[in-house]
One Martini backbone bead per residue (centre of mass of N, CA, C, O) as a GRO file, in nm:
protein
  174
    1UNK     BB    1  11.988   9.490  12.435
    2UNK     BB    2  12.082   9.461  12.697
    3UNK     BB    3  11.804   9.493  12.885
    4UNK     BB    4  11.785   9.230  12.776
    5UNK     BB    5  11.765   8.916  12.775
    6UNK     BB    6  11.864   8.616  12.621
    7UNK     BB    7  11.599   8.502  12.514
    8UNK     BB    8  11.477   8.771  12.381
    9UNK     BB    9  11.711   8.818  12.173
   10UNK     BB   10  11.676   8.566  12.033
   11UNK     BB   11  11.375   8.619  11.941
   12UNK     BB   12  11.455   8.870  11.792
   13UNK     BB   13  11.619   8.765  11.591
   14UNK     BB   14  11.440   8.512  11.502
   15UNK     BB   15  11.226   8.714  11.391
   16UNK     BB   16  11.437   8.888  11.205
   17UNK     BB   17  11.527   8.654  11.003
   18UNK     BB   18  11.231   8.564  10.925
   19UNK     BB   19  11.136   8.794  10.759
   20UNK     BB   20  11.371   8.784  10.568
   21UNK     BB   21  11.295   8.485  10.462
   22UNK     BB   22  11.037   8.645  10.329
   23UNK     BB   23  10.916   8.711  10.067
   24UNK     BB   24  10.766   8.980   9.987
   25UNK     BB   25  10.540   8.807   9.829
   26UNK     BB   26  10.411   8.640   9.982
   27UNK     BB   27  10.160   8.487  10.078
   28UNK     BB   28   9.829   8.560  10.190
   29UNK     BB   29   9.630   8.387  10.427
   30UNK     BB   30   9.282   8.425  10.403
   31UNK     BB   31   9.030   8.576  10.419
   32UNK     BB   32   9.179   8.811  10.571
   33UNK     BB   33   9.430   8.940  10.333
   34UNK     BB   34   9.352   9.198  10.234
   35UNK     BB   35   9.360   9.369  10.545
   36UNK     BB   36   9.684   9.336  10.476
   37UNK     BB   37   9.771   9.380  10.245
   38UNK     BB   38   9.602   9.695  10.206
   39UNK     BB   39   9.653   9.795  10.540
   40UNK     BB   40   9.359   9.814  10.687
   41UNK     BB   41   9.323   9.800  10.956
   42UNK     BB   42   9.274   9.570  11.203
   43UNK     BB   43   9.560   9.364  11.197
   44UNK     BB   44   9.721   9.033  11.206
   45UNK     BB   45  10.017   8.935  11.085
   46UNK     BB   46  10.137   8.608  11.061
   47UNK     BB   47  10.430   8.451  11.094
   48UNK     BB   48  10.525   8.123  11.041
   49UNK     BB   49  10.690   7.877  11.167
   50UNK     BB   50  10.754   7.560  11.183
   51UNK     BB   51  10.627   7.381  11.007
   52UNK     BB   52  10.596   7.056  10.959
   53UNK     BB   53  10.341   6.999  10.713
   54UNK     BB   54  10.096   6.986  10.477
   55UNK     BB   55   9.885   6.865  10.663
   56UNK     BB   56   9.602   6.987  10.684
   57UNK     BB   57   9.554   7.237  10.916
   58UNK     BB   58   9.551   7.596  10.987
   59UNK     BB   59   9.539   7.836  11.247
   60UNK     BB   60   9.344   8.085  11.383
   61UNK     BB   61   9.306   8.260  11.706
   62UNK     BB   62   9.064   8.480  11.853
   63UNK     BB   63   9.072   8.660  12.225
   64UNK     BB   64   9.021   8.765  12.486
   65UNK     BB   65   9.274   8.932  12.721
   66UNK     BB   66   9.165   8.639  12.961
   67UNK     BB   67   9.145   8.387  13.170
   68UNK     BB   68   8.859   8.291  13.075
   69UNK     BB   69   8.884   8.310  12.749
   70UNK     BB   70   9.107   8.141  12.707
   71UNK     BB   71   9.041   7.866  12.522
   72UNK     BB   72   8.746   7.891  12.491
   73UNK     BB   73   8.456   7.815  12.368
   74UNK     BB   74   8.327   7.954  12.098
   75UNK     BB   75   7.993   7.957  12.174
   76UNK     BB   76   8.042   8.082  12.431
   77UNK     BB   77   8.149   8.345  12.320
   78UNK     BB   78   7.951   8.423  12.113
   79UNK     BB   79   7.694   8.412  12.341
   80UNK     BB   80   7.880   8.633  12.507
   81UNK     BB   81   7.987   8.852  12.307
   82UNK     BB   82   8.230   8.777  12.220
   83UNK     BB   83   8.560   8.739  12.129
   84UNK     BB   84   8.590   8.546  11.801
   85UNK     BB   85   8.816   8.405  11.600
   86UNK     BB   86   8.857   8.226  11.258
   87UNK     BB   87   9.146   8.095  11.080
   88UNK     BB   88   9.110   7.845  10.804
   89UNK     BB   89   9.377   7.627  10.635
   90UNK     BB   90   9.589   7.507  10.435
   91UNK     BB   91   9.884   7.336  10.446
   92UNK     BB   92  10.161   7.441  10.358
   93UNK     BB   93  10.452   7.312  10.190
   94UNK     BB   94  10.607   7.466  10.387
   95UNK     BB   95  10.733   7.604  10.679
   96UNK     BB   96  10.585   7.862  10.576
   97UNK     BB   97  10.342   8.119  10.696
   98UNK     BB   98  10.080   8.342  10.613
   99UNK     BB   99   9.851   8.536  10.824
  100UNK     BB  100   9.526   8.677  10.836
  101UNK     BB  101   9.359   8.881  11.084
  102UNK     BB  102   9.062   9.048  11.227
  103UNK     BB  103   8.976   9.292  11.410
  104UNK     BB  104   8.765   9.506  11.563
  105UNK     BB  105   8.974   9.672  11.776
  106UNK     BB  106   9.212   9.824  11.895
  107UNK     BB  107   9.438   9.602  12.131
  108UNK     BB  108   9.380   9.353  12.337
  109UNK     BB  109   9.492   8.989  12.256
  110UNK     BB  110   9.473   8.652  12.194
  111UNK     BB  111   9.679   8.451  12.053
  112UNK     BB  112   9.658   8.153  11.805
  113UNK     BB  113   9.812   7.823  11.680
  114UNK     BB  114   9.749   7.605  11.463
  115UNK     BB  115   9.791   7.231  11.366
  116UNK     BB  116   9.599   6.993  11.178
  117UNK     BB  117   9.708   6.698  11.083
  118UNK     BB  118   9.423   6.484  11.110
  119UNK     BB  119   9.123   6.668  11.070
  120UNK     BB  120   8.933   6.642  11.344
  121UNK     BB  121   8.885   6.955  11.501
  122UNK     BB  122   9.131   6.867  11.757
  123UNK     BB  123   9.339   6.840  11.989
  124UNK     BB  124   9.621   6.625  11.918
  125UNK     BB  125   9.925   6.607  12.149
  126UNK     BB  126  10.077   6.362  11.941
  127UNK     BB  127  10.025   6.589  11.630
  128UNK     BB  128  10.006   6.858  11.703
  129UNK     BB  129  10.001   7.214  11.660
  130UNK     BB  130  10.175   7.498  11.832
  131UNK     BB  131  10.124   7.869  11.884
  132UNK     BB  132  10.276   8.196  11.995
  133UNK     BB  133  10.385   8.512  12.022
  134UNK     BB  134  10.606   8.444  12.264
  135UNK     BB  135  10.771   8.167  12.198
  136UNK     BB  136  10.749   7.990  12.437
  137UNK     BB  137  10.784   7.726  12.569
  138UNK     BB  138  10.513   7.525  12.673
  139UNK     BB  139  10.576   7.184  12.704
  140UNK     BB  140  10.327   7.023  12.942
  141UNK     BB  141  10.162   7.288  12.994
  142UNK     BB  142   9.903   7.513  13.020
  143UNK     BB  143   9.917   7.775  12.829
  144UNK     BB  144   9.993   8.117  12.875
  145UNK     BB  145   9.853   8.405  12.830
  146UNK     BB  146  10.114   8.594  12.819
  147UNK     BB  147  10.228   8.465  12.574
  148UNK     BB  148   9.908   8.549  12.380
  149UNK     BB  149   9.992   8.837  12.357
  150UNK     BB  150   9.855   9.124  12.162
  151UNK     BB  151   9.895   9.448  12.043
  152UNK     BB  152   9.669   9.627  11.859
  153UNK     BB  153   9.659   9.843  11.610
  154UNK     BB  154   9.529  10.049  11.331
  155UNK     BB  155   9.657   9.854  11.163
  156UNK     BB  156   9.926   9.618  11.058
  157UNK     BB  157  10.015   9.344  11.309
  158UNK     BB  158  10.299   9.208  11.343
  159UNK     BB  159  10.420   8.825  11.413
  160UNK     BB  160  10.591   8.571  11.520
  161UNK     BB  161  10.544   8.217  11.484
  162UNK     BB  162  10.622   7.942  11.658
  163UNK     BB  163  10.626   7.604  11.606
  164UNK     BB  164  10.473   7.331  11.794
  165UNK     BB  165  10.595   7.011  11.914
  166UNK     BB  166  10.633   6.697  11.995
  167UNK     BB  167  10.924   6.632  12.215
  168UNK     BB  168  10.859   6.406  12.405
  169UNK     BB  169  10.902   6.454  12.760
  170UNK     BB  170  10.908   6.797  12.729
  171UNK     BB  171  10.739   6.821  12.547
  172UNK     BB  172  10.669   7.118  12.380
  173UNK     BB  173  10.852   7.268  12.074
  174UNK     BB  174  11.127   7.351  11.834
   0.00000   0.00000   0.00000
């Protein structure tokens, strides 16, 4: 690990610790759960940590891996025949959730986690949470595509996403 920076080493160690803390039989959430449980990829199994509470719903959204389409309106993406997929489930009672989302084929994608705490189905900066596979602090700026990118193989690709919520004037953080 010597060739990685301190932030990368901490992220890797946090991911390992999180995966070790999730019970082996923990339920995989979402309508695509069978794809991950049966290893029938291509799919992403995301372990979400730091979920604030059981209010509202949590979701995973899959986008094309380019700046123009990242976080674009789902209706526009689907109308243009581009990749978009959303899995939404009730927020879990604990602060960790495992969610599965199928992908059309192996390749590179952008993945977004959202916690819609107020149930309005529109992101509320003041109460909702968000996260990406890169696990870099979002802060007050628009999330970077590079933080959301994930390379998906032919099987089930695992990732850990740390949920972030508004933390005062510094913006979103852990």
